[in-house]
GROMACS .gro file of C-alpha atoms in nm:
model
  409
    1MET     CA    1  -3.549   0.110   1.106
    2THR     CA    2  -3.517   0.324   0.846
    3GLU     CA    3  -3.714   0.297   0.537
    4SER     CA    4  -3.582   0.000   0.330
    5PRO     CA    5  -3.282   0.061   0.101
    6VAL     CA    6  -3.376  -0.229  -0.090
    7GLN     CA    7  -3.660  -0.188  -0.380
    8ILE     CA    8  -3.838  -0.485  -0.498
    9LEU     CA    9  -3.913  -0.395  -0.873
   10GLU     CA   10  -4.267  -0.539  -0.878
   11GLY     CA   11  -4.357  -0.722  -1.212
   12GLU     CA   12  -4.018  -0.723  -1.330
   13GLU     CA   13  -3.790  -1.029  -1.371
   14ARG     CA   14  -3.456  -1.149  -1.527
   15ASN     CA   15  -3.446  -1.498  -1.647
   16GLY     CA   16  -3.708  -1.615  -1.428
   17CYS     CA   17  -3.561  -1.416  -1.114
   18PRO     CA   18  -3.676  -1.110  -0.926
   19VAL     CA   19  -3.545  -0.782  -1.000
   20VAL     CA   20  -3.438  -0.539  -0.710
   21HIS     CA   21  -3.232  -0.230  -0.650
   22PHE     CA   22  -3.001  -0.238  -0.351
   23ASP     CA   23  -2.737   0.019  -0.299
   24PHE     CA   24  -2.501  -0.173  -0.097
   25ASN     CA   25  -2.248   0.097  -0.039
   26GLN     CA   26  -2.460   0.318   0.173
   27PRO     CA   27  -2.445   0.323   0.565
   28LEU     CA   28  -2.731   0.146   0.727
   29PRO     CA   29  -2.873   0.146   1.107
   30LEU     CA   30  -2.705  -0.134   1.281
   31ASN     CA   31  -2.810  -0.478   1.182
   32GLN     CA   32  -3.031  -0.343   0.885
   33TYR     CA   33  -2.788  -0.505   0.606
   34HIS     CA   34  -2.858  -0.850   0.754
   35SER     CA   35  -3.249  -0.812   0.783
   36GLU     CA   36  -3.246  -0.638   0.430
   37LEU     CA   37  -3.068  -0.983   0.336
   38ASP     CA   38  -3.327  -1.174   0.502
   39ARG     CA   39  -3.584  -1.027   0.338
   40LEU     CA   40  -3.448  -1.080   0.015
   41ARG     CA   41  -3.351  -1.448   0.087
   42ALA     CA   42  -3.723  -1.481   0.159
   43ILE     CA   43  -3.815  -1.365  -0.182
   44SER     CA   44  -3.572  -1.582  -0.380
   45PRO     CA   45  -3.235  -1.763  -0.362
   46ILE     CA   46  -3.100  -1.544  -0.678
   47VAL     CA   47  -3.195  -1.172  -0.766
   48TRP     CA   48  -3.071  -0.934  -1.019
   49ASN     CA   49  -2.982  -0.632  -0.845
   50THR     CA   50  -3.013  -0.320  -1.071
   51TYR     CA   51  -2.739  -0.106  -0.880
   52GLY     CA   52  -2.434  -0.008  -1.108
   53GLN     CA   53  -2.401  -0.204  -1.411
   54GLY     CA   54  -2.607  -0.474  -1.259
   55PHE     CA   55  -2.532  -0.804  -1.109
   56TRP     CA   56  -2.679  -1.140  -0.968
   57MET     CA   57  -2.689  -1.144  -0.580
   58LEU     CA   58  -2.696  -1.520  -0.482
   59LEU     CA   59  -2.867  -1.556  -0.141
   60SER     CA   60  -2.874  -1.916  -0.015
   61ASP     CA   61  -2.615  -2.167   0.125
   62ASP     CA   62  -2.648  -2.387  -0.159
   63THR     CA   63  -2.590  -2.120  -0.415
   64VAL     CA   64  -2.301  -1.936  -0.291
   65ARG     CA   65  -2.121  -2.288  -0.197
   66GLU     CA   66  -2.125  -2.401  -0.500
   67ALA     CA   67  -2.056  -2.088  -0.687
   68TYR     CA   68  -1.714  -2.079  -0.436
   69HIS     CA   69  -1.648  -2.439  -0.559
   70LYS     CA   70  -1.740  -2.365  -0.954
   71TYR     CA   71  -1.460  -2.132  -1.030
   72GLU     CA   72  -1.466  -2.268  -1.405
   73ILE     CA   73  -1.811  -2.037  -1.445
   74PHE     CA   74  -1.776  -1.811  -1.108
   75SER     CA   75  -1.438  -1.676  -1.194
   76SER     CA   76  -1.226  -1.482  -0.921
   77GLU     CA   77  -1.082  -1.250  -1.201
   78ALA     CA   78  -1.321  -0.975  -1.066
   79THR     CA   79  -1.444  -0.979  -0.699
   80ILE     CA   80  -1.589  -0.633  -0.672
   81PRO     CA   81  -1.973  -0.698  -0.817
   82THR     CA   82  -1.990  -0.329  -0.957
   83VAL     CA   83  -1.645  -0.362  -1.093
   84PRO     CA   84  -1.654  -0.620  -1.380
   85GLU     CA   85  -1.332  -0.512  -1.586
   86PRO     CA   86  -1.111  -0.386  -1.286
   87ASP     CA   87  -0.769  -0.244  -1.354
   88TRP     CA   88  -0.595  -0.425  -1.075
   89HIS     CA   89  -0.533  -0.786  -1.014
   90TRP     CA   90  -0.478  -0.879  -0.643
   91ILE     CA   91  -0.251  -1.214  -0.590
   92PRO     CA   92  -0.380  -1.451  -0.492
   93THR     CA   93  -0.721  -1.336  -0.429
   94MET     CA   94  -0.792  -1.253  -0.825
   95GLU     CA   95  -0.614  -1.601  -0.908
   96ASN     CA   96  -0.809  -1.908  -1.004
   97PRO     CA   97  -0.697  -2.262  -0.974
   98PRO     CA   98  -0.428  -2.427  -1.060
   99GLN     CA   99  -0.234  -2.099  -1.079
  100HIS     CA  100  -0.382  -1.990  -0.740
  101LYS     CA  101  -0.274  -2.295  -0.526
  102LEU     CA  102   0.093  -2.239  -0.642
  103TYR     CA  103   0.068  -1.895  -0.450
  104ARG     CA  104  -0.107  -2.034  -0.176
  105ARG     CA  105   0.147  -2.315  -0.109
  106VAL     CA  106   0.420  -2.028  -0.071
  107LEU     CA  107   0.185  -1.891   0.199
  108ASN     CA  108   0.085  -2.140   0.383
  109ALA     CA  109   0.320  -2.190   0.656
  110PRO     CA  110   0.285  -1.924   0.906
  111PHE     CA  111  -0.102  -1.944   0.921
  112SER     CA  112  -0.099  -2.318   0.947
  113PRO     CA  113  -0.297  -2.455   1.269
  114ARG     CA  114   0.054  -2.551   1.413
  115ALA     CA  115   0.208  -2.228   1.312
  116ILE     CA  116  -0.078  -2.045   1.490
  117ARG     CA  117  -0.074  -2.271   1.804
  118ASP     CA  118   0.282  -2.214   1.857
  119ARG     CA  119   0.188  -1.841   1.869
  120GLU     CA  120  -0.093  -1.866   2.090
  121ASP     CA  121   0.100  -1.746   2.387
  122ARG     CA  122   0.216  -1.409   2.234
  123ILE     CA  123  -0.129  -1.355   2.085
  124ARG     CA  124  -0.264  -1.375   2.423
  125ASP     CA  125  -0.030  -1.098   2.513
  126HIS     CA  126  -0.104  -0.864   2.263
  127ALA     CA  127  -0.500  -0.912   2.382
  128ILE     CA  128  -0.406  -0.846   2.732
  129SER     CA  129  -0.166  -0.560   2.637
  130PHE     CA  130  -0.464  -0.333   2.487
  131ILE     CA  131  -0.710  -0.449   2.754
  132GLU     CA  132  -0.529  -0.381   3.074
  133PRO     CA  133  -0.479  -0.008   3.053
  134ILE     CA  134  -0.881   0.041   2.949
  135VAL     CA  135  -1.012  -0.138   3.231
  136GLN     CA  136  -1.009   0.164   3.485
  137THR     CA  137  -1.149   0.396   3.184
  138GLY     CA  138  -1.513   0.263   3.206
  139ARG     CA  139  -1.579   0.365   2.855
  140VAL     CA  140  -1.410   0.327   2.536
  141ASN     CA  141  -1.482   0.308   2.192
  142PHE     CA  142  -1.417  -0.070   2.135
  143VAL     CA  143  -1.330  -0.029   1.764
  144ASP     CA  144  -1.048   0.214   1.824
  145ALA     CA  145  -0.925   0.086   2.159
  146PHE     CA  146  -0.892  -0.289   2.093
  147ALA     CA  147  -1.071  -0.417   1.744
  148LYS     CA  148  -0.848  -0.209   1.504
  149GLU     CA  149  -0.509  -0.249   1.649
  150PHE     CA  150  -0.514  -0.575   1.827
  151PRO     CA  151  -0.522  -0.818   1.505
  152THR     CA  152  -0.294  -0.574   1.330
  153LYS     CA  153  -0.009  -0.605   1.583
  154VAL     CA  154  -0.058  -0.979   1.585
  155PHE     CA  155  -0.062  -1.025   1.212
  156LEU     CA  156   0.225  -0.796   1.196
  157GLU     CA  157   0.419  -1.009   1.455
  158ILE     CA  158   0.350  -1.309   1.258
  159VAL     CA  159   0.490  -1.197   0.925
  160GLY     CA  160   0.775  -1.047   1.122
  161LEU     CA  161   0.706  -0.684   1.076
  162PRO     CA  162   0.759  -0.393   1.372
  163HIS     CA  163   0.483  -0.355   1.622
  164GLU     CA  164   0.486  -0.006   1.583
  165ASP     CA  165   0.422   0.013   1.244
  166SER     CA  166   0.041  -0.093   1.308
  167LYS     CA  167  -0.091   0.246   1.349
  168GLN     CA  168   0.028   0.330   1.003
  169PHE     CA  169  -0.117  -0.027   0.869
  170VAL     CA  170  -0.467   0.074   1.031
  171GLU     CA  171  -0.473   0.392   0.841
  172TRP     CA  172  -0.385   0.266   0.533
  173VAL     CA  173  -0.621  -0.036   0.511
  174GLU     CA  174  -0.917   0.194   0.648
  175ILE     CA  175  -0.846   0.423   0.332
  176VAL     CA  176  -0.860   0.131   0.090
  177PHE     CA  177  -1.141  -0.051   0.220
  178GLY     CA  178  -1.308   0.292   0.268
  179GLY     CA  179  -1.255   0.344  -0.149
  180LEU     CA  180  -1.391   0.019  -0.242
  181GLY     CA  181  -1.690   0.095  -0.465
  182ALA     CA  182  -1.731   0.436  -0.323
  183GLU     CA  183  -1.852   0.726  -0.529
  184GLU     CA  184  -1.779   1.034  -0.295
  185ASP     CA  185  -1.527   1.264  -0.465
  186GLY     CA  186  -1.180   1.176  -0.345
  187ALA     CA  187  -1.258   0.848  -0.241
  188ALA     CA  188  -1.076   0.695  -0.519
  189ASP     CA  189  -0.773   0.935  -0.504
  190ALA     CA  190  -0.742   0.835  -0.146
  191MET     CA  191  -0.744   0.487  -0.189
  192ALA     CA  192  -0.491   0.481  -0.469
  193GLY     CA  193  -0.261   0.726  -0.284
  194ALA     CA  194  -0.283   0.442   0.026
  195GLN     CA  195  -0.219   0.164  -0.195
  196ALA     CA  196   0.102   0.349  -0.336
  197ALA     CA  197   0.229   0.406   0.011
  198ILE     CA  198   0.168   0.042   0.113
  199ARG     CA  199   0.370  -0.070  -0.209
  200GLN     CA  200   0.622   0.143  -0.153
  201TYR     CA  201   0.668   0.008   0.238
  202PHE     CA  202   0.704  -0.341   0.080
  203ALA     CA  203   0.923  -0.202  -0.234
  204ASP     CA  204   1.156  -0.099   0.050
  205LEU     CA  205   1.127  -0.421   0.276
  206LEU     CA  206   1.202  -0.610  -0.071
  207GLU     CA  207   1.522  -0.447  -0.129
  208ASP     CA  208   1.644  -0.481   0.231
  209ARG     CA  209   1.567  -0.856   0.233
  210LYS     CA  210   1.760  -0.914  -0.090
  211ALA     CA  211   2.060  -0.727   0.043
  212ASN     CA  212   2.031  -0.866   0.412
  213PRO     CA  213   1.802  -1.215   0.378
  214ARG     CA  214   1.704  -1.346   0.719
  215GLU     CA  215   1.697  -1.684   0.886
  216ASP     CA  216   1.327  -1.799   0.931
  217ASP     CA  217   1.168  -1.465   0.792
  218PHE     CA  218   0.838  -1.508   0.590
  219PHE     CA  219   0.962  -1.193   0.345
  220THR     CA  220   1.291  -1.365   0.275
  221ASP     CA  221   1.148  -1.668   0.238
  222LEU     CA  222   0.867  -1.492   0.015
  223SER     CA  223   1.092  -1.317  -0.175
  224GLN     CA  224   1.281  -1.650  -0.281
  225ALA     CA  225   0.999  -1.850  -0.337
  226THR     CA  226   0.912  -2.047  -0.696
  227ILE     CA  227   0.568  -2.037  -0.831
  228GLY     CA  228   0.562  -2.351  -1.040
  229ALA     CA  229   0.880  -2.366  -1.233
  230ASN     CA  230   0.957  -1.994  -1.197
  231ARG     CA  231   1.139  -1.755  -0.925
  232ILE     CA  232   0.866  -1.494  -0.801
  233THR     CA  233   0.890  -1.203  -0.948
  234ASP     CA  234   0.929  -0.856  -0.754
  235GLU     CA  235   0.577  -0.776  -0.898
  236GLU     CA  236   0.413  -1.045  -0.765
  237PHE     CA  237   0.583  -1.000  -0.423
  238LEU     CA  238   0.448  -0.668  -0.370
  239ASN     CA  239   0.120  -0.763  -0.508
  240ILE     CA  240   0.112  -1.068  -0.259
  241CYS     CA  241   0.202  -0.815   0.028
  242ASN     CA  242  -0.048  -0.573  -0.043
  243VAL     CA  243  -0.338  -0.807  -0.052
  244LEU     CA  244  -0.217  -1.008   0.280
  245ILE     CA  245  -0.208  -0.668   0.447
  246LEU     CA  246  -0.577  -0.564   0.323
  247ALA     CA  247  -0.713  -0.943   0.376
  248GLY     CA  248  -0.516  -0.997   0.716
  249LEU     CA  249  -0.655  -0.707   0.898
  250ASP     CA  250  -0.998  -0.547   0.851
  251THR     CA  251  -1.202  -0.882   0.872
  252VAL     CA  252  -1.116  -0.972   1.219
  253LYS     CA  253  -1.175  -0.602   1.328
  254SER     CA  254  -1.535  -0.636   1.203
  255GLN     CA  255  -1.612  -0.933   1.361
  256LEU     CA  256  -1.486  -0.823   1.682
  257GLY     CA  257  -1.696  -0.521   1.679
  258TYR     CA  258  -2.005  -0.778   1.581
  259CYS     CA  259  -1.919  -0.990   1.840
  260LEU     CA  260  -1.901  -0.749   2.147
  261LEU     CA  261  -2.197  -0.562   2.008
  262HIS     CA  262  -2.437  -0.873   2.019
  263LEU     CA  263  -2.279  -0.973   2.396
  264ALA     CA  264  -2.328  -0.588   2.505
  265THR     CA  265  -2.695  -0.600   2.394
  266HIS     CA  266  -2.797  -0.980   2.495
  267PRO     CA  267  -2.649  -1.011   2.894
  268ASP     CA  268  -2.807  -1.394   2.904
  269ASP     CA  269  -2.542  -1.493   2.627
  270ARG     CA  270  -2.281  -1.323   2.784
  271GLN     CA  271  -2.348  -1.471   3.126
  272ARG     CA  272  -2.331  -1.807   2.978
  273ILE     CA  273  -1.970  -1.733   2.843
  274LEU     CA  274  -1.905  -1.613   3.200
  275ASP     CA  275  -2.035  -1.877   3.403
  276ASP     CA  276  -1.889  -2.135   3.147
  277PRO     CA  277  -1.566  -2.008   2.946
  278ALA     CA  278  -1.533  -2.330   2.813
  279LEU     CA  279  -1.813  -2.211   2.576
  280ILE     CA  280  -1.626  -1.932   2.405
  281PRO     CA  281  -1.572  -2.147   2.095
  282VAL     CA  282  -1.878  -2.260   2.013
  283ALA     CA  283  -1.999  -1.890   2.096
  284VAL     CA  284  -1.726  -1.744   1.842
  285GLU     CA  285  -1.887  -1.966   1.594
  286GLU     CA  286  -2.230  -1.880   1.633
  287LEU     CA  287  -2.144  -1.522   1.632
  288VAL     CA  288  -1.953  -1.538   1.309
  289ARG     CA  289  -2.214  -1.755   1.164
  290VAL     CA  290  -2.516  -1.486   1.264
  291TYR     CA  291  -2.298  -1.178   1.166
  292SER     CA  292  -2.091  -1.286   0.869
  293ILE     CA  293  -1.960  -0.987   0.700
  294VAL     CA  294  -1.810  -1.057   0.372
  295MET     CA  295  -1.967  -1.015   0.020
  296ASP     CA  296  -1.780  -1.150  -0.257
  297GLY     CA  297  -1.781  -1.056  -0.594
  298ARG     CA  298  -1.717  -1.319  -0.893
  299LYS     CA  299  -1.723  -1.284  -1.277
  300ILE     CA  300  -1.939  -1.521  -1.497
  301VAL     CA  301  -1.722  -1.655  -1.740
  302GLN     CA  302  -1.927  -1.884  -1.928
  303ASP     CA  303  -2.290  -1.897  -2.034
  304ALA     CA  304  -2.465  -2.123  -1.771
  305GLU     CA  305  -2.810  -2.205  -1.624
  306PHE     CA  306  -2.725  -2.206  -1.269
  307HIS     CA  307  -3.008  -2.341  -1.046
  308GLY     CA  308  -3.269  -2.270  -1.289
  309CYS     CA  309  -3.137  -1.935  -1.354
  310PRO     CA  310  -2.940  -1.856  -1.690
  311MET     CA  311  -2.672  -1.627  -1.657
  312LYS     CA  312  -2.435  -1.483  -1.920
  313ALA     CA  313  -2.056  -1.497  -1.955
  314GLY     CA  314  -1.961  -1.119  -1.882
  315GLU     CA  315  -2.195  -1.054  -1.613
  316MET     CA  316  -2.115  -1.030  -1.235
  317ALA     CA  317  -2.240  -1.219  -0.917
  318MET     CA  318  -2.234  -1.141  -0.558
  319LEU     CA  319  -2.171  -1.415  -0.309
  320THR     CA  320  -2.375  -1.276  -0.053
  321VAL     CA  321  -2.230  -1.470   0.252
  322PRO     CA  322  -2.405  -1.250   0.523
  323SER     CA  323  -2.752  -1.423   0.345
  324ALA     CA  324  -2.621  -1.777   0.332
  325THR     CA  325  -2.544  -1.818   0.649
  326ARG     CA  326  -2.856  -1.731   0.773
  327ASP     CA  327  -3.018  -1.937   0.528
  328GLU     CA  328  -3.363  -2.116   0.682
  329THR     CA  329  -3.302  -2.413   0.441
  330LYS     CA  330  -2.978  -2.480   0.622
  331TYR     CA  331  -3.016  -2.365   0.970
  332ALA     CA  332  -3.322  -2.375   1.217
  333ASP     CA  333  -3.436  -2.043   1.334
  334PRO     CA  334  -3.090  -1.904   1.141
  335THR     CA  335  -3.120  -1.552   1.235
  336GLN     CA  336  -3.109  -1.633   1.641
  337VAL     CA  337  -2.776  -1.668   1.806
  338ASP     CA  338  -2.811  -2.008   2.000
  339PHE     CA  339  -2.488  -2.139   2.164
  340ASP     CA  340  -2.667  -2.500   2.206
  341ARG     CA  341  -2.710  -2.503   1.802
  342THR     CA  342  -2.633  -2.855   1.669
  343ASP     CA  343  -2.647  -2.746   1.282
  344ALA     CA  344  -2.389  -2.497   1.283
  345THR     CA  345  -2.089  -2.667   1.119
  346GLY     CA  346  -1.975  -2.595   0.768
  347HIS     CA  347  -2.092  -2.214   0.791
  348LEU     CA  348  -1.969  -2.005   0.477
  349ALA     CA  349  -1.828  -1.710   0.719
  350PHE     CA  350  -1.475  -1.784   0.598
  351ALA     CA  351  -1.585  -1.898   0.236
  352ALA     CA  352  -1.517  -2.223   0.105
  353GLY     CA  353  -1.355  -2.375  -0.196
  354PRO     CA  354  -1.010  -2.282  -0.323
  355HIS     CA  355  -1.040  -1.972  -0.182
  356LYS     CA  356  -1.127  -2.067   0.148
  357CYS     CA  357  -0.972  -1.774   0.365
  358LEU     CA  358  -0.582  -1.845   0.410
  359GLY     CA  359  -0.629  -1.658   0.799
  360THR     CA  360  -0.906  -1.898   0.918
  361HIS     CA  361  -0.721  -2.062   1.179
  362LEU     CA  362  -0.554  -1.701   1.291
  363ALA     CA  363  -0.875  -1.510   1.266
  364ARG     CA  364  -1.049  -1.803   1.528
  365ARG     CA  365  -0.774  -1.784   1.749
  366GLU     CA  366  -0.797  -1.427   1.781
  367LEU     CA  367  -1.160  -1.411   1.816
  368ASN     CA  368  -1.132  -1.693   2.067
  369ILE     CA  369  -0.858  -1.538   2.291
  370ALA     CA  370  -0.995  -1.188   2.259
  371MET     CA  371  -1.335  -1.314   2.425
  372GLU     CA  372  -1.143  -1.490   2.668
  373GLU     CA  373  -0.931  -1.202   2.787
  374TRP     CA  374  -1.178  -0.915   2.773
  375HIS     CA  375  -1.462  -1.096   3.003
  376LYS     CA  376  -1.194  -1.182   3.270
  377ARG     CA  377  -1.105  -0.825   3.311
  378ILE     CA  378  -1.447  -0.660   3.178
  379PRO     CA  379  -1.716  -0.902   3.236
  380HIS     CA  380  -2.004  -0.641   3.266
  381TYR     CA  381  -2.080  -0.419   3.005
  382ARG     CA  382  -2.319  -0.223   2.791
  383ALA     CA  383  -2.340  -0.075   2.478
  384VAL     CA  384  -2.439   0.307   2.452
  385ASP     CA  385  -2.563   0.545   2.175
  386LEU     CA  386  -2.659   0.246   1.950
  387SER     CA  387  -2.898   0.500   1.747
  388LYS     CA  388  -2.605   0.686   1.612
  389LEU     CA  389  -2.403   0.382   1.486
  390SER     CA  390  -2.459   0.252   1.149
  391GLU     CA  391  -2.257  -0.047   0.970
  392THR     CA  392  -2.142   0.005   0.586
  393GLY     CA  393  -2.081  -0.243   0.298
  394PRO     CA  394  -1.981  -0.414   0.111
  395GLN     CA  395  -1.753  -0.593   0.377
  396LEU     CA  396  -2.001  -0.526   0.658
  397GLY     CA  397  -1.857  -0.346   0.972
  398LEU     CA  398  -1.875  -0.086   1.250
  399GLU     CA  399  -1.709   0.221   1.229
  400GLU     CA  400  -1.748   0.279   1.622
  401LEU     CA  401  -1.887   0.075   1.893
  402TRP     CA  402  -1.885   0.251   2.253
  403LEU     CA  403  -1.892   0.069   2.548
  404GLU     CA  404  -1.945   0.149   2.916
  405TRP     CA  405  -1.890  -0.072   3.238
  406ASP     CA  406  -1.895   0.018   3.634
  407VAL     CA  407  -1.537   0.071   3.742
  408ALA     CA  408  -1.446  -0.100   4.075
  409GLU     CA  409  -1.367   0.115   4.361
   0.00000   0.00000   0.00000
């Protein structure tokens, strides 16, 4: 592990809470983000981070869980901890109840458990179509070869977009997430360009659906939806489409990377799912818990004393899920992957409260199917060049993961 990127500012406190400095945008060696968050949580369930303009970090299961539910204090009107006054508004991500519920109601159908079950065979076909061609290669960058495009192709099919557009969407989404909170020259301009391209794609699609409405088509239904008593506007339609693409593609990619990284470096755990594939759903839940990835932001909109810590309206908070899912007060040996665990129900990897992830059911099925079909065809593999790899925040993810295996003669 490199020198710790987290500075504990000894002797300093804010409203009785420890003060730290943690730049969560910098690349770190594999798993160091999780280990640094474990270190912070051991100090206090709430700390003040001086990075940027400063913000609270909620680190325990109970603080994060409660903040997700107390939207009247922790508002979604700003969702990046370093940006308290965003000049954008994502729908429904940055809506609060009751308006949030009205938007979610028109989006739920294609992501319901029943809808996902009905598409399971197609999801499986897509997984196989990416895995089969690489079985005989013996070496791939798993992120590029599978984790990026598999969930993209599945998502595009669910919402009725052409499969051939998947590579373009992967590129756009990577640029947007690369620009969130980044300070590098050109990152903001690149992000704006990618978002403009996504917007134009859906502006063209909206014009087509208005002129040529289709039966059983998600975007036709969305273009004709009502939000409360009002017909959805073109601006709302385009905003929602942008958010769906950003939310639907990158998270599953990141979780797949961490799942395969763990199994590549823990052969005993891998052997258990090879011996008993019925264990895969349990394994997925445990891997998602231990290697959760999302660090949500919220804006504090009224003065409050939260778990003994006075917070002021206008301050920002990070709901640090990758810490909360490894909380010692909630889980026994929380940093250890344990497929026999009995205390992992209700983890926060998919958030909680009104903003619980819309794609939860889809993500779980994608992860389960990917694990099943990969291990049917490539049961034994190893991770290589790990010393060269890094992970990035604020949404944790691996840029690459090289896997090797022996090819049958």
